[in-house]
Amino acid sequence: MQPRPLPSLPEARAEFIRAYPEFEATRPLDELRATDYARLDRGGDVFLDYTAGGVYADSQVRAHADLLRGGVFGNPHSTNRASLAMTELVERARARVLEFFRASPDEYVVCFTQNASGALRLVGEAYPFCPDGRYVLTFDNHNSVNGIREFARAKGARVTYAPVIPPDMRIDEDRLAACLEDAGTSSCNLLAYPAQSNFSGVQHSLDWIERAYDRGWDVLLDAAAFVPTNRLDLGRWHPDFVPISFYKMFGYPTGVGALIARRPALGKLHRPWFAGGTITVASVRGDRYYMQEGAAAFEDGTLDYLSLPAVEIGLRHIDGVGLDLIHTRVRCLTDWLLRALASLRHGNGEPVVHIYGPLDSTDRGGTVALNLYDSRGHFIDHRIVERRANDAGISLRTGCFCNPGGGEVALGLSAEELSSCFVRAPDRLALDEFRRCIDDKSTGAVRVSLGLVTTFADVHRFVEFAAGFADGDARET
Ligand SMILES: Cc1ncc(COP(=O)(O)O)c(C=O)c1O
């Protein structure tokens, strides 16, 4: 039996529009792609790595350059005219972030950081973990959330992982509920989970925020992968700590993120040091220091101040396009992509693609993790897939995407298998050595992720690429 030939791009697009009539409303994004993002189509390459980093519009870069070329801006820590001009722009960016997330300034504070990891570190190093407290986090988390466990352990808190269940990779609700019940009387219990997985694209329920509060927990909601294509309404949901990276939302600038924190939660943090900008008074002879109030206490040294106006420009850009439109578009394209990939078959009827996570767009975003398999059921090494994708002009990502828990669950790597590799390598373990140790199992996956200006042609191109593996041999590819 021959694999079923794929419909051509025009045929597939017509079928797609019939199946997803709401996509028509997102046409303005095709126009935007052809103008403000025209460079994406100049070389014929396809970009499908939005979860790693968004793409910027020409107009964002121009607006930022125009602003910088038109003014004189000094370090906002001074109070001269150039400095005050900059301070005004920094504070405008701060206010715009709150507005974008519908967060009341009476409730929330925006601390600018270098990226989401910087925001997570601020929480990790300053949260008052204590010996009768808990740090509960889901298996499905970015390493910068996993890393907080080391701060928690150092202060004697108990660290517990709540599992996610394959194949959908959703939270094991009973286990998480039991973890939350097990809080004891401590006032230093922290729950951390991602609003959207950067591995499987699963959107974990925001209801956990309130469920945790009701039991006296603080909540860290990692929104880095969620906010580029979904509305996070902080007037409706009230997590204590929300880390984000702006380049994931609108591509430019890199090097700026934020910790959006509830005021009472921020007040609970005890910073382990002070730095320039974070104190009102510090004395050498008197050996005392006094911290600033609010965001200033969490912004070490000089901010990347010239980049901050580009955050306001980026948020204005997203508002101009319409986040709901972006969301609808990514949902339609993801749904089609999942179904098209799942339907690819080898001549013997075996699937070409194994997807890790939900197979339709319900409660999931536009991040799709998968592996390709040959007709005898052998996975095709993700490094081979990446090489062939590069040859085909498709930018995607492979590996475990800094989300080892998601990867281990998806790929079926047991704690015993992992431990046996780790005991043999007490100090250092290179990735290749780890791969050899786990022999016979894939240690990574392929990830395609959709974003603001993904087109139907982009996702169709990836399906054609995946179809090219039908009836290939894993050993020969
Ligand atoms: C869910 C999630 N959290 C945190 C991060 C860390 O972001 P950054 O590398 O910008 O610090 C990422 C990055 O991919 C992510 O996807």
Short mmCIF file of C-alpha atoms and ligand atoms in Angstrom, two decimals:
data_model
loop_
_atom_site.label_atom_id
_atom_site.label_comp_id
_atom_site.label_asym_id
_atom_site.label_seq_id
_atom_site.Cartn_x
_atom_site.Cartn_y
_atom_site.Cartn_z
CA MET A 1 0.00 0.00 0.00
CA GLN A 2 1.34 3.42 -0.95
CA PRO A 3 1.02 6.31 1.54
CA ARG A 4 -1.92 8.57 0.63
CA PRO A 5 -0.58 11.56 -1.37
CA LEU A 6 -0.97 14.90 0.40
CA PRO A 7 -3.33 17.46 -1.13
CA SER A 8 -1.51 20.37 -2.81
CA LEU A 9 -1.24 23.67 -0.91
CA PRO A 10 -4.24 25.34 -2.68
CA GLU A 11 -6.43 22.25 -2.21
CA ALA A 12 -5.40 21.87 1.42
CA ARG A 13 -5.97 25.57 2.10
CA ALA A 14 -9.47 25.47 0.60
CA GLU A 15 -10.31 22.43 2.74
CA PHE A 16 -8.83 24.18 5.78
CA ILE A 17 -10.95 27.30 5.29
CA ARG A 18 -14.07 25.15 4.99
CA ALA A 19 -13.20 23.38 8.23
CA TYR A 20 -12.21 26.54 10.13
CA PRO A 21 -14.43 29.37 8.82
CA GLU A 22 -13.41 31.60 11.76
CA PHE A 23 -9.91 31.73 10.28
CA GLU A 24 -11.17 34.17 7.63
CA ALA A 25 -11.42 36.89 10.29
CA THR A 26 -7.67 36.61 10.78
CA ARG A 27 -6.84 37.64 7.20
CA PRO A 28 -5.39 40.99 8.39
CA LEU A 29 -2.53 38.91 9.79
CA ASP A 30 -1.72 37.61 6.31
CA GLU A 31 -1.54 41.21 5.14
CA LEU A 32 0.66 42.12 8.08
CA ARG A 33 2.94 39.20 7.29
CA ALA A 34 3.28 40.41 3.70
CA THR A 35 4.19 43.93 4.77
CA ASP A 36 5.54 44.32 8.31
CA TYR A 37 7.11 40.86 8.30
CA ALA A 38 7.97 40.62 4.59
CA ARG A 39 11.50 39.48 5.36
CA LEU A 40 10.12 36.14 6.58
CA ASP A 41 9.15 35.26 3.03
CA ARG A 42 12.21 36.60 1.21
CA GLY A 43 14.44 33.54 1.51
CA GLY A 44 11.72 30.90 1.26
CA ASP A 45 12.47 29.54 4.74
CA VAL A 46 9.78 28.68 7.27
CA PHE A 47 10.05 29.74 10.91
CA LEU A 48 8.36 27.39 13.37
CA ASP A 49 10.17 28.14 16.61
CA TYR A 50 7.99 30.83 18.20
CA THR A 51 8.06 29.23 21.64
CA ALA A 52 11.80 29.80 21.72
CA GLY A 53 11.49 33.38 20.46
CA GLY A 54 8.88 35.43 18.62
CA VAL A 55 9.60 37.39 15.46
CA TYR A 56 9.54 41.18 15.41
CA ALA A 57 7.82 43.46 12.94
CA ASP A 58 9.84 45.98 10.93
CA SER A 59 7.63 48.72 12.36
CA GLN A 60 8.63 47.88 15.96
CA VAL A 61 12.32 48.23 15.18
CA ARG A 62 11.74 51.45 13.23
CA ALA A 63 9.64 53.01 15.98
CA HIS A 64 12.29 52.16 18.56
CA ALA A 65 15.15 53.45 16.41
CA ASP A 66 13.23 56.67 15.71
CA LEU A 67 12.70 57.21 19.41
CA LEU A 68 16.36 56.66 20.25
CA ARG A 69 17.53 58.85 17.37
CA GLY A 70 15.20 61.65 18.39
CA GLY A 71 16.18 62.10 22.02
CA VAL A 72 18.96 62.22 24.59
CA PHE A 73 18.48 59.59 27.26
CA GLY A 74 20.55 59.09 30.40
CA ASN A 75 20.75 56.47 33.09
CA PRO A 76 17.46 56.68 35.00
CA HIS A 77 19.32 56.48 38.31
CA SER A 78 20.33 60.16 37.92
CA THR A 79 18.00 63.10 38.14
CA ASN A 80 19.27 65.29 35.31
CA ARG A 81 17.04 66.14 32.35
CA ALA A 82 18.27 63.29 30.15
CA SER A 83 17.78 60.88 33.00
CA LEU A 84 14.29 62.15 33.80
CA ALA A 85 13.31 61.77 30.14
CA MET A 86 14.37 58.13 30.35
CA THR A 87 12.65 57.58 33.69
CA GLU A 88 9.40 58.74 32.15
CA LEU A 89 9.72 56.17 29.34
CA VAL A 90 10.61 53.38 31.77
CA GLU A 91 7.61 54.16 33.94
CA ARG A 92 5.38 54.35 30.86
CA ALA A 93 6.55 50.86 29.86
CA ARG A 94 5.85 49.62 33.39
CA ALA A 95 2.33 51.06 33.37
CA ARG A 96 1.69 49.62 29.90
CA VAL A 97 2.62 46.12 31.08
CA LEU A 98 0.07 46.34 33.90
CA GLU A 99 -2.56 47.66 31.51
CA PHE A 100 -1.86 44.93 28.94
CA PHE A 101 -2.40 42.23 31.56
CA ARG A 102 -5.39 44.09 33.05
CA ALA A 103 -3.61 44.15 36.39
CA SER A 104 -4.59 46.77 38.92
CA PRO A 105 -1.62 48.90 40.03
CA ASP A 106 -3.09 48.65 43.52
CA GLU A 107 -2.62 44.90 43.41
CA TYR A 108 0.35 44.23 41.10
CA VAL A 109 3.89 45.51 40.60
CA VAL A 110 6.09 45.03 37.52
CA CYS A 111 9.78 44.37 38.19
CA PHE A 112 11.86 44.43 35.03
CA THR A 113 14.36 41.59 34.72
CA GLN A 114 16.63 40.22 32.04
CA ASN A 115 14.22 37.44 31.11
CA ALA A 116 11.70 35.01 32.63
CA SER A 117 14.55 33.04 34.22
CA GLY A 118 15.74 36.22 35.95
CA ALA A 119 12.21 36.72 37.30
CA LEU A 120 12.12 33.11 38.52
CA ARG A 121 15.46 33.47 40.23
CA LEU A 122 14.23 36.58 42.05
CA VAL A 123 11.40 34.52 43.52
CA GLY A 124 13.50 31.42 44.19
CA GLU A 125 16.29 33.13 46.05
CA ALA A 126 14.00 35.38 48.10
CA TYR A 127 10.97 33.21 48.87
CA PRO A 128 10.88 32.39 52.61
CA PHE A 129 11.05 28.61 52.19
CA CYS A 130 11.19 26.97 55.62
CA PRO A 131 11.61 23.48 57.10
CA ASP A 132 7.89 22.89 57.62
CA GLY A 133 7.04 24.36 54.21
CA ARG A 134 6.66 22.84 50.75
CA TYR A 135 7.66 23.59 47.22
CA VAL A 136 5.26 21.77 44.92
CA LEU A 137 5.78 21.90 41.20
CA THR A 138 4.54 19.96 38.21
CA PHE A 139 6.74 17.52 36.29
CA ASP A 140 6.00 19.72 33.33
CA ASN A 141 8.10 22.81 34.03
CA HIS A 142 10.91 24.78 32.50
CA ASN A 143 14.32 24.23 34.10
CA SER A 144 14.27 27.74 35.51
CA VAL A 145 11.26 26.67 37.61
CA ASN A 146 12.87 23.31 38.43
CA GLY A 147 15.96 25.16 39.60
CA ILE A 148 14.03 26.86 42.40
CA ARG A 149 13.94 23.46 44.13
CA GLU A 150 17.61 23.98 45.03
CA PHE A 151 16.77 27.20 46.92
CA ALA A 152 13.84 25.43 48.59
CA ARG A 153 15.97 22.46 49.69
CA ALA A 154 18.76 24.71 50.95
CA LYS A 155 16.23 26.25 53.34
CA GLY A 156 14.93 22.84 54.40
CA ALA A 157 11.58 22.91 52.57
CA ARG A 158 10.13 19.66 51.22
CA VAL A 159 10.10 19.48 47.41
CA THR A 160 7.35 17.47 45.73
CA TYR A 161 6.68 16.96 42.04
CA ALA A 162 3.09 16.54 40.89
CA PRO A 163 3.01 14.24 37.85
CA VAL A 164 1.51 14.84 34.44
CA ILE A 165 -0.10 11.89 32.69
CA PRO A 166 0.72 10.74 29.16
CA PRO A 167 -0.43 10.71 26.44
CA ASP A 168 -2.24 14.02 27.05
CA MET A 169 0.43 15.29 29.45
CA ARG A 170 -2.16 16.95 31.67
CA ILE A 171 -1.78 17.35 35.43
CA ASP A 172 -2.72 14.37 37.59
CA GLU A 173 -5.47 16.29 39.36
CA ASP A 174 -5.88 13.92 42.30
CA ARG A 175 -2.17 13.94 43.04
CA LEU A 176 -1.89 17.72 42.85
CA ALA A 177 -4.99 18.18 45.02
CA ALA A 178 -3.48 15.77 47.57
CA CYS A 179 -0.21 17.75 47.56
CA LEU A 180 -2.11 20.96 48.26
CA GLU A 181 -4.10 19.35 51.06
CA ASP A 182 -0.85 18.23 52.64
CA ALA A 183 0.18 21.80 53.40
CA GLY A 184 0.39 21.67 57.18
CA THR A 185 0.23 24.96 59.03
CA SER A 186 3.21 26.58 57.34
CA SER A 187 2.83 29.97 55.71
CA CYS A 188 5.65 29.28 53.28
CA ASN A 189 4.17 26.84 50.77
CA LEU A 190 4.74 27.62 47.13
CA LEU A 191 3.06 25.99 44.12
CA ALA A 192 4.70 26.53 40.70
CA TYR A 193 3.30 25.46 37.35
CA PRO A 194 3.21 26.72 33.77
CA ALA A 195 0.07 28.25 32.29
CA GLN A 196 1.20 26.60 29.06
CA SER A 197 3.79 23.89 28.67
CA ASN A 198 6.78 24.77 26.54
CA PHE A 199 7.08 21.03 25.83
CA SER A 200 3.60 19.76 24.99
CA GLY A 201 1.65 23.00 24.56
CA VAL A 202 -0.84 21.83 27.23
CA GLN A 203 -2.60 24.66 29.02
CA HIS A 204 -2.89 23.72 32.66
CA SER A 205 -6.02 25.02 34.35
CA LEU A 206 -5.76 28.47 35.92
CA ASP A 207 -8.29 27.23 38.50
CA TRP A 208 -5.34 25.79 40.43
CA ILE A 209 -4.46 29.34 41.46
CA GLU A 210 -7.61 29.73 43.55
CA ARG A 211 -7.61 26.14 44.73
CA ALA A 212 -4.10 26.66 46.10
CA TYR A 213 -5.00 30.02 47.70
CA ASP A 214 -7.94 28.45 49.47
CA ARG A 215 -5.45 26.18 51.21
CA GLY A 216 -3.05 29.01 52.06
CA TRP A 217 -0.49 28.48 49.29
CA ASP A 218 1.39 31.09 47.32
CA VAL A 219 1.30 30.55 43.56
CA LEU A 220 3.93 31.08 40.90
CA LEU A 221 2.36 30.90 37.45
CA ASP A 222 5.00 30.60 34.74
CA ALA A 223 3.34 32.45 31.89
CA ALA A 224 6.34 32.70 29.54
CA ALA A 225 4.95 30.28 26.94
CA PHE A 226 1.30 31.23 27.44
CA VAL A 227 1.20 34.99 26.99
CA PRO A 228 2.45 35.27 23.38
CA THR A 229 -0.87 33.92 22.03
CA ASN A 230 -3.29 33.92 24.96
CA ARG A 231 -4.84 36.58 27.14
CA LEU A 232 -3.68 36.45 30.76
CA ASP A 233 -6.21 38.60 32.57
CA LEU A 234 -4.82 39.53 35.98
CA GLY A 235 -8.12 41.19 36.83
CA ARG A 236 -9.69 37.73 36.68
CA TRP A 237 -6.81 35.51 37.90
CA HIS A 238 -4.59 36.48 40.79
CA PRO A 239 -1.36 34.45 40.86
CA ASP A 240 1.29 35.84 43.21
CA PHE A 241 4.24 35.68 40.84
CA VAL A 242 4.16 35.78 37.04
CA PRO A 243 7.46 35.57 35.12
CA ILE A 244 7.51 36.49 31.42
CA SER A 245 10.01 37.27 28.63
CA PHE A 246 8.99 39.97 26.19
CA TYR A 247 10.94 38.61 23.22
CA LYS A 248 8.67 35.56 23.30
CA MET A 249 5.65 37.83 22.91
CA PHE A 250 6.79 40.14 20.14
CA GLY A 251 10.35 39.26 19.19
CA TYR A 252 12.06 42.51 20.14
CA PRO A 253 13.71 43.54 22.38
CA THR A 254 15.60 40.56 23.72
CA GLY A 255 17.17 40.87 27.15
CA VAL A 256 14.06 42.17 28.91
CA GLY A 257 11.55 40.23 30.95
CA ALA A 258 9.43 40.91 33.98
CA LEU A 259 8.28 39.56 37.28
CA ILE A 260 4.69 40.68 37.70
CA ALA A 261 4.02 40.21 41.38
CA ARG A 262 1.16 40.83 43.80
CA ARG A 263 2.16 43.47 46.31
CA PRO A 264 1.62 41.31 49.42
CA ALA A 265 3.58 38.46 47.83
CA LEU A 266 6.45 40.76 46.94
CA GLY A 267 6.45 41.96 50.54
CA LYS A 268 6.98 38.37 51.64
CA LEU A 269 10.27 38.03 49.72
CA HIS A 270 13.59 38.59 51.49
CA ARG A 271 16.35 39.40 49.07
CA PRO A 272 19.67 37.73 49.90
CA TRP A 273 21.68 40.84 49.06
CA PHE A 274 21.41 44.47 48.09
CA ALA A 275 22.78 46.18 45.03
CA GLY A 276 22.95 49.55 43.37
CA GLY A 277 19.41 50.80 42.86
CA THR A 278 17.76 48.47 45.37
CA ILE A 279 18.44 50.46 48.55
CA THR A 280 17.47 53.86 49.91
CA VAL A 281 20.51 53.99 52.20
CA ALA A 282 23.50 51.68 52.61
CA SER A 283 26.38 52.44 54.92
CA VAL A 284 29.89 51.04 55.05
CA ARG A 285 30.96 52.41 58.42
CA GLY A 286 27.51 52.02 59.91
CA ASP A 287 27.11 48.54 58.36
CA ARG A 288 23.41 48.98 57.62
CA TYR A 289 21.23 49.10 54.56
CA TYR A 290 17.56 49.90 53.90
CA MET A 291 15.76 48.40 50.95
CA GLN A 292 13.67 50.37 48.49
CA GLU A 293 9.93 49.78 48.30
CA GLY A 294 8.25 47.79 45.51
CA ALA A 295 9.84 47.07 42.14
CA ALA A 296 13.00 49.08 42.80
CA ALA A 297 14.06 46.60 45.49
CA PHE A 298 14.16 43.88 42.83
CA GLU A 299 15.91 45.67 39.97
CA ASP A 300 19.63 45.20 40.53
CA GLY A 301 21.90 47.88 39.16
CA THR A 302 21.09 49.65 35.94
CA LEU A 303 18.17 48.38 33.89
CA ASP A 304 18.52 47.78 30.16
CA TYR A 305 16.84 51.15 30.01
CA LEU A 306 17.19 51.94 26.33
CA SER A 307 15.35 48.71 25.48
CA LEU A 308 12.38 49.36 27.74
CA PRO A 309 10.56 51.77 25.40
CA ALA A 310 10.59 48.90 22.88
CA VAL A 311 8.45 46.92 25.34
CA GLU A 312 5.80 49.61 25.21
CA ILE A 313 6.08 49.64 21.41
CA GLY A 314 5.75 45.84 21.30
CA LEU A 315 2.69 45.79 23.53
CA ARG A 316 1.09 48.52 21.45
CA HIS A 317 1.83 46.44 18.36
CA ILE A 318 0.08 43.39 19.83
CA ASP A 319 -2.88 45.52 20.93
CA GLY A 320 -3.05 46.98 17.42
CA VAL A 321 -3.15 43.52 15.84
CA GLY A 322 -5.49 42.14 18.50
CA LEU A 323 -4.49 39.33 20.84
CA ASP A 324 -7.84 37.59 20.32
CA LEU A 325 -7.22 37.49 16.57
CA ILE A 326 -3.75 36.04 17.12
CA HIS A 327 -5.23 33.46 19.48
CA THR A 328 -7.92 32.40 17.00
CA ARG A 329 -5.42 32.07 14.21
CA VAL A 330 -2.96 29.98 16.19
CA ARG A 331 -5.79 27.77 17.48
CA CYS A 332 -7.10 27.02 13.97
CA LEU A 333 -3.66 26.35 12.52
CA THR A 334 -2.62 24.17 15.47
CA ASP A 335 -5.78 22.12 15.29
CA TRP A 336 -5.30 21.49 11.58
CA LEU A 337 -1.61 20.72 12.03
CA LEU A 338 -2.29 18.16 14.79
CA ARG A 339 -4.91 16.37 12.73
CA ALA A 340 -2.81 16.40 9.57
CA LEU A 341 0.27 15.04 11.37
CA ALA A 342 -1.71 12.36 13.19
CA SER A 343 -3.16 11.15 9.89
CA LEU A 344 0.22 10.57 8.21
CA ARG A 345 0.78 6.86 7.67
CA HIS A 346 3.44 4.56 6.31
CA GLY A 347 2.43 2.13 3.55
CA ASN A 348 1.85 -0.57 6.21
CA GLY A 349 -0.57 1.71 8.07
CA GLU A 350 1.82 2.57 10.92
CA PRO A 351 1.84 6.24 12.03
CA VAL A 352 4.70 8.44 10.87
CA VAL A 353 4.33 10.90 13.77
CA HIS A 354 3.88 10.42 17.52
CA ILE A 355 2.61 13.60 19.15
CA TYR A 356 3.22 14.20 22.86
CA GLY A 357 0.20 16.00 24.23
CA PRO A 358 -3.41 16.60 23.23
CA LEU A 359 -4.37 15.82 19.64
CA ASP A 360 -6.68 18.77 19.19
CA SER A 361 -6.63 22.42 20.19
CA THR A 362 -8.80 22.13 23.33
CA ASP A 363 -6.91 23.64 26.27
CA ARG A 364 -3.62 23.63 24.45
CA GLY A 365 -1.54 26.21 22.63
CA GLY A 366 0.44 26.24 19.41
CA THR A 367 3.45 24.25 20.64
CA VAL A 368 3.62 20.73 19.28
CA ALA A 369 6.19 18.17 20.43
CA LEU A 370 6.58 14.97 18.46
CA ASN A 371 8.90 12.30 17.17
CA LEU A 372 8.98 10.75 13.73
CA TYR A 373 8.98 6.96 13.42
CA ASP A 374 9.85 4.58 10.60
CA SER A 375 7.44 1.92 9.37
CA ARG A 376 8.90 -0.68 11.80
CA GLY A 377 8.14 1.55 14.76
CA HIS A 378 11.71 2.82 15.33
CA PHE A 379 12.01 6.47 16.24
CA ILE A 380 14.09 8.66 13.97
CA ASP A 381 16.75 10.48 15.95
CA HIS A 382 15.67 14.09 16.43
CA ARG A 383 19.12 15.27 15.36
CA ILE A 384 18.56 13.67 11.95
CA VAL A 385 15.16 15.33 11.74
CA GLU A 386 16.70 18.69 12.57
CA ARG A 387 19.40 18.26 9.95
CA ARG A 388 16.82 17.41 7.31
CA ALA A 389 14.62 20.32 8.44
CA ASN A 390 17.58 22.67 8.09
CA ASP A 391 18.18 21.32 4.57
CA ALA A 392 14.49 21.91 3.83
CA GLY A 393 14.64 25.49 5.15
CA ILE A 394 12.45 24.82 8.19
CA SER A 395 13.50 26.29 11.54
CA LEU A 396 12.25 24.09 14.36
CA ARG A 397 13.66 22.96 17.66
CA THR A 398 14.81 19.58 18.94
CA GLY A 399 15.90 18.16 22.30
CA CYS A 400 13.95 18.50 25.53
CA PHE A 401 13.47 22.29 25.37
CA CYS A 402 14.76 22.86 28.93
CA ASN A 403 11.76 20.87 30.20
CA PRO A 404 13.26 17.56 31.33
CA GLY A 405 10.19 16.46 33.32
CA GLY A 406 7.93 16.83 30.28
CA GLY A 407 10.48 14.96 28.16
CA GLU A 408 10.95 12.12 30.65
CA VAL A 409 7.21 11.53 30.93
CA ALA A 410 6.59 11.78 27.20
CA LEU A 411 9.48 9.51 26.28
CA GLY A 412 8.90 7.03 29.09
CA LEU A 413 12.24 7.42 30.87
CA SER A 414 11.92 5.97 34.36
CA ALA A 415 13.51 7.31 37.53
CA GLU A 416 15.51 4.03 37.79
CA GLU A 417 16.92 4.33 34.28
CA LEU A 418 17.89 7.94 34.90
CA SER A 419 19.41 7.24 38.30
CA SER A 420 21.53 4.42 36.91
CA CYS A 421 23.09 6.92 34.48
CA PHE A 422 23.59 9.51 37.20
CA VAL A 423 25.31 7.20 39.71
CA ARG A 424 27.88 6.35 37.05
CA ALA A 425 28.61 10.05 36.57
CA PRO A 426 28.93 11.68 40.00
CA ASP A 427 30.40 14.98 38.79
CA ARG A 428 29.90 15.70 35.13
CA LEU A 429 27.72 14.23 32.41
CA ALA A 430 27.87 15.40 28.81
CA LEU A 431 24.66 15.22 26.80
CA ASP A 432 26.13 12.66 24.40
CA GLU A 433 27.20 10.41 27.28
CA PHE A 434 23.71 10.69 28.71
CA ARG A 435 22.24 9.70 25.33
CA ARG A 436 24.47 6.64 25.13
CA CYS A 437 23.48 5.67 28.65
CA ILE A 438 19.76 5.83 27.85
CA ASP A 439 20.46 3.76 24.72
CA ASP A 440 17.61 2.65 22.55
CA LYS A 441 15.23 5.34 23.72
CA SER A 442 14.92 8.77 22.24
CA THR A 443 16.30 11.37 24.63
CA GLY A 444 14.57 14.21 22.90
CA ALA A 445 11.80 15.28 20.63
CA VAL A 446 11.09 17.63 17.75
CA ARG A 447 9.11 20.77 18.52
CA VAL A 448 7.28 23.02 16.12
CA SER A 449 5.64 26.12 17.51
CA LEU A 450 3.30 28.63 15.93
CA GLY A 451 2.96 32.31 16.60
CA LEU A 452 1.71 35.72 15.67
CA VAL A 453 2.31 35.59 11.91
CA THR A 454 2.33 31.87 11.18
CA THR A 455 0.50 31.17 7.92
CA PHE A 456 -1.31 28.14 6.61
CA ALA A 457 1.51 27.71 4.09
CA ASP A 458 4.01 27.42 6.98
CA VAL A 459 2.21 24.56 8.70
CA HIS A 460 1.43 22.85 5.39
CA ARG A 461 5.12 22.93 4.59
CA PHE A 462 5.91 21.15 7.83
CA VAL A 463 3.28 18.47 7.16
CA GLU A 464 4.82 17.91 3.71
CA PHE A 465 8.23 17.65 5.36
CA ALA A 466 6.98 15.06 7.88
CA ALA A 467 5.23 13.13 5.11
CA GLY A 468 8.63 12.83 3.44
CA PHE A 469 9.59 10.36 6.19
CA ALA A 470 6.86 7.91 5.20
CA ASP A 471 8.32 4.51 4.36
CA GLY A 472 11.83 5.65 5.17
CA ASP A 473 14.10 3.56 7.39
CA ALA A 474 15.28 5.05 10.69
CA ARG A 475 18.73 3.55 10.08
CA GLU A 476 19.10 5.14 6.64
CA THR A 477 17.62 8.60 7.10
C1 LIG B 1 7.54 28.10 30.01
C2 LIG B 1 8.88 28.79 30.04
N1 LIG B 1 9.32 29.29 31.19
C3 LIG B 1 10.50 29.93 31.29
C4 LIG B 1 11.30 30.09 30.18
C5 LIG B 1 12.60 30.80 30.34
O1 LIG B 1 12.61 31.93 29.51
P1 LIG B 1 13.98 32.74 29.32
O2 LIG B 1 14.92 31.78 28.63
O3 LIG B 1 13.59 33.88 28.45
O4 LIG B 1 14.47 33.12 30.64
C6 LIG B 1 10.88 29.57 28.96
C7 LIG B 1 11.74 29.67 27.77
O5 LIG B 1 11.57 28.99 26.79
C8 LIG B 1 9.63 28.92 28.88
O6 LIG B 1 9.17 28.43 27.72
#
